[in-house]
Amino acid sequence: MSIELPGGYEISTDPARLDVALVHRWLSEDAYWALGRSREKQETAIAGSLNFGVHDGASGAQVGYARVITDRATFAYLCDVYIAPAARGKGLGTAMVTAIRDHLAPFGLRRILLATADAHEVYARAGFVPLPAPEWWMAILNE
């Protein structure tokens, strides 16, 4: 899949277009939720996920990344959403999350979840809302 985004950018699900070293650097060095993540763990995460890369349409350079963990039937978890600092402020985060939402729509998923400490507005623009009954949810946190 390849979809055009604002400003000549595009989003692709082609794993061959992912710059895995760049994604690892972004997440392990700049993303609060993945600081220190090993390259091996990142590669394992990529291998088990539906991956989305955002690329500059002119140069082909990767400027964003996200992945989805899903059974493609009932549930998906959106994670590792990242836009390179130089590409921020152009609406790419919202466009990417919206494109991912639309890509998942044909699966008829009951829930698409995510966790964020700081980007609630980005996700709200794509239709995400706070959990209606957070007391129903539990987690094992191995941090």
mmCIF file of C-alpha atoms in Angstrom:
data_model
loop_
_atom_site.group_PDB
_atom_site.id
_atom_site.type_symbol
_atom_site.label_atom_id
_atom_site.label_comp_id
_atom_site.label_asym_id
_atom_site.label_seq_id
_atom_site.Cartn_x
_atom_site.Cartn_y
_atom_site.Cartn_z
ATOM 1 C CA MET A 1 0.000 0.000 0.000
ATOM 2 C CA SER A 2 1.183 3.518 -0.755
ATOM 3 C CA ILE A 3 -0.898 6.609 0.082
ATOM 4 C CA GLU A 4 -0.033 10.234 -0.591
ATOM 5 C CA LEU A 5 0.143 12.528 2.428
ATOM 6 C CA PRO A 6 0.374 16.340 2.699
ATOM 7 C CA GLY A 7 3.400 18.098 1.216
ATOM 8 C CA GLY A 8 4.420 15.370 -1.197
ATOM 9 C CA TYR A 9 5.002 12.740 1.496
ATOM 10 C CA GLU A 10 3.709 9.188 1.232
ATOM 11 C CA ILE A 11 3.017 6.311 3.583
ATOM 12 C CA SER A 12 3.963 2.767 2.664
ATOM 13 C CA THR A 13 3.480 -0.682 4.191
ATOM 14 C CA ASP A 14 6.288 -2.135 2.068
ATOM 15 C CA PRO A 15 8.792 -3.582 4.581
ATOM 16 C CA ALA A 16 11.585 -3.287 2.006
ATOM 17 C CA ARG A 17 11.287 0.521 2.215
ATOM 18 C CA LEU A 18 11.872 0.647 5.977
ATOM 19 C CA ASP A 19 15.198 2.011 7.135
ATOM 20 C CA VAL A 20 15.446 -0.277 10.164
ATOM 21 C CA ALA A 21 18.645 1.322 11.469
ATOM 22 C CA LEU A 22 17.035 4.763 11.331
ATOM 23 C CA VAL A 23 13.840 3.550 13.032
ATOM 24 C CA HIS A 24 15.920 1.952 15.771
ATOM 25 C CA ARG A 25 17.918 5.149 16.287
ATOM 26 C CA TRP A 26 14.781 7.301 16.426
ATOM 27 C CA LEU A 27 13.043 5.100 18.945
ATOM 28 C CA SER A 28 15.974 4.040 21.128
ATOM 29 C CA GLU A 29 17.455 7.548 21.360
ATOM 30 C CA ASP A 30 14.508 9.964 21.105
ATOM 31 C CA ALA A 31 11.197 8.243 21.968
ATOM 32 C CA TYR A 32 10.423 8.293 25.704
ATOM 33 C CA TRP A 33 8.641 4.928 25.511
ATOM 34 C CA ALA A 34 11.518 3.079 23.793
ATOM 35 C CA LEU A 35 14.718 4.681 25.111
ATOM 36 C CA GLY A 36 17.502 2.128 25.145
ATOM 37 C CA ARG A 37 15.561 -0.481 23.170
ATOM 38 C CA SER A 38 18.034 -2.877 21.580
ATOM 39 C CA ARG A 39 18.361 -3.235 17.826
ATOM 40 C CA GLU A 40 17.526 -6.940 18.172
ATOM 41 C CA LYS A 41 14.308 -6.173 20.069
ATOM 42 C CA GLN A 42 13.355 -3.531 17.482
ATOM 43 C CA GLU A 43 13.920 -5.969 14.613
ATOM 44 C CA THR A 44 11.788 -8.586 16.399
ATOM 45 C CA ALA A 45 9.031 -6.009 16.930
ATOM 46 C CA ILE A 46 9.126 -5.027 13.255
ATOM 47 C CA ALA A 47 8.995 -8.670 12.151
ATOM 48 C CA GLY A 48 5.841 -9.297 14.210
ATOM 49 C CA SER A 49 3.978 -6.154 13.187
ATOM 50 C CA LEU A 50 2.211 -4.390 10.346
ATOM 51 C CA ASN A 51 4.648 -1.526 9.657
ATOM 52 C CA PHE A 52 4.068 1.910 8.166
ATOM 53 C CA GLY A 53 6.835 4.147 6.897
ATOM 54 C CA VAL A 54 6.398 7.794 5.948
ATOM 55 C CA HIS A 55 8.679 8.863 3.101
ATOM 56 C CA ASP A 56 9.545 12.104 1.370
ATOM 57 C CA GLY A 57 7.999 11.703 -2.083
ATOM 58 C CA ALA A 58 10.875 13.519 -3.798
ATOM 59 C CA SER A 59 13.902 11.918 -2.142
ATOM 60 C CA GLY A 60 12.370 8.705 -0.805
ATOM 61 C CA ALA A 61 13.964 9.391 2.588
ATOM 62 C CA GLN A 62 12.056 7.964 5.528
ATOM 63 C CA VAL A 63 10.715 10.650 7.884
ATOM 64 C CA GLY A 64 8.218 8.699 9.980
ATOM 65 C CA TYR A 65 7.278 5.295 11.304
ATOM 66 C CA ALA A 66 4.502 3.462 13.120
ATOM 67 C CA ARG A 67 3.596 -0.143 13.675
ATOM 68 C CA VAL A 68 0.421 -2.029 14.448
ATOM 69 C CA ILE A 69 0.119 -5.306 16.306
ATOM 70 C CA THR A 70 -3.100 -6.965 15.151
ATOM 71 C CA ASP A 71 -4.931 -10.223 14.563
ATOM 72 C CA ARG A 72 -6.642 -8.510 11.586
ATOM 73 C CA ALA A 73 -10.014 -9.669 12.909
ATOM 74 C CA THR A 74 -10.931 -8.107 16.258
ATOM 75 C CA PHE A 75 -8.099 -6.031 17.751
ATOM 76 C CA ALA A 76 -5.139 -3.792 16.964
ATOM 77 C CA TYR A 77 -2.593 -1.921 19.036
ATOM 78 C CA LEU A 78 -0.984 1.135 17.432
ATOM 79 C CA CYS A 79 2.506 1.849 18.721
ATOM 80 C CA ASP A 80 5.939 3.315 18.018
ATOM 81 C CA VAL A 81 4.418 6.303 16.218
ATOM 82 C CA TYR A 82 7.273 8.653 15.345
ATOM 83 C CA ILE A 83 7.870 11.605 13.027
ATOM 84 C CA ALA A 84 11.452 12.867 12.593
ATOM 85 C CA PRO A 85 12.006 16.247 14.269
ATOM 86 C CA ALA A 86 12.771 18.001 10.954
ATOM 87 C CA ALA A 87 9.430 16.810 9.505
ATOM 88 C CA ARG A 88 7.230 17.746 12.475
ATOM 89 C CA GLY A 89 4.655 20.518 12.311
ATOM 90 C CA LYS A 90 3.479 19.584 8.806
ATOM 91 C CA GLY A 91 0.482 17.490 9.805
ATOM 92 C CA LEU A 92 2.280 14.226 9.044
ATOM 93 C CA GLY A 93 1.528 12.629 12.417
ATOM 94 C CA THR A 94 -2.202 13.153 12.065
ATOM 95 C CA ALA A 95 -2.115 12.139 8.382
ATOM 96 C CA MET A 96 -0.174 8.964 9.189
ATOM 97 C CA VAL A 97 -2.472 7.931 12.037
ATOM 98 C CA THR A 98 -5.529 8.649 9.885
ATOM 99 C CA ALA A 99 -4.088 6.575 7.022
ATOM 100 C CA ILE A 100 -3.387 3.722 9.434
ATOM 101 C CA ARG A 101 -6.944 3.930 10.803
ATOM 102 C CA ASP A 102 -8.304 3.804 7.258
ATOM 103 C CA HIS A 103 -5.990 0.914 6.321
ATOM 104 C CA LEU A 104 -7.340 -1.085 9.279
ATOM 105 C CA ALA A 105 -11.023 -0.248 8.619
ATOM 106 C CA PRO A 106 -11.711 -3.144 6.185
ATOM 107 C CA PHE A 107 -10.719 -5.646 8.892
ATOM 108 C CA GLY A 108 -13.795 -4.661 10.937
ATOM 109 C CA LEU A 109 -11.781 -4.495 14.155
ATOM 110 C CA ARG A 110 -13.717 -4.028 17.366
ATOM 111 C CA ARG A 111 -10.935 -2.019 19.016
ATOM 112 C CA ILE A 112 -7.808 -0.134 18.061
ATOM 113 C CA LEU A 113 -5.881 0.929 21.148
ATOM 114 C CA LEU A 114 -2.822 3.029 21.780
ATOM 115 C CA ALA A 115 -1.015 4.604 24.698
ATOM 116 C CA THR A 116 0.388 8.131 24.735
ATOM 117 C CA ALA A 117 1.693 10.533 27.326
ATOM 118 C CA ASP A 118 1.810 13.616 25.143
ATOM 119 C CA ALA A 119 0.077 13.388 21.759
ATOM 120 C CA HIS A 120 -3.601 13.146 22.658
ATOM 121 C CA GLU A 121 -4.583 15.890 20.183
ATOM 122 C CA VAL A 122 -2.918 14.106 17.251
ATOM 123 C CA TYR A 123 -4.843 10.919 17.950
ATOM 124 C CA ALA A 124 -8.104 12.712 18.710
ATOM 125 C CA ARG A 125 -8.003 14.250 15.213
ATOM 126 C CA ALA A 126 -7.973 10.694 13.837
ATOM 127 C CA GLY A 127 -10.965 9.689 15.966
ATOM 128 C CA PHE A 128 -9.339 8.192 19.065
ATOM 129 C CA VAL A 129 -11.086 8.860 22.394
ATOM 130 C CA PRO A 130 -10.200 8.068 26.017
ATOM 131 C CA LEU A 131 -11.215 4.585 27.141
ATOM 132 C CA PRO A 132 -14.906 4.730 28.070
ATOM 133 C CA ALA A 133 -14.414 2.272 30.945
ATOM 134 C CA PRO A 134 -10.739 2.300 31.964
ATOM 135 C CA GLU A 135 -11.624 0.315 35.072
ATOM 136 C CA TRP A 136 -12.225 -2.704 32.787
ATOM 137 C CA TRP A 137 -8.600 -2.718 31.617
ATOM 138 C CA MET A 138 -5.603 -4.242 33.331
ATOM 139 C CA ALA A 139 -1.961 -4.609 32.420
ATOM 140 C CA ILE A 140 1.212 -6.432 33.320
ATOM 141 C CA LEU A 141 3.946 -3.787 33.257
ATOM 142 C CA ASN A 142 7.451 -5.197 32.892
ATOM 143 C CA GLU A 143 9.425 -1.981 32.740
#
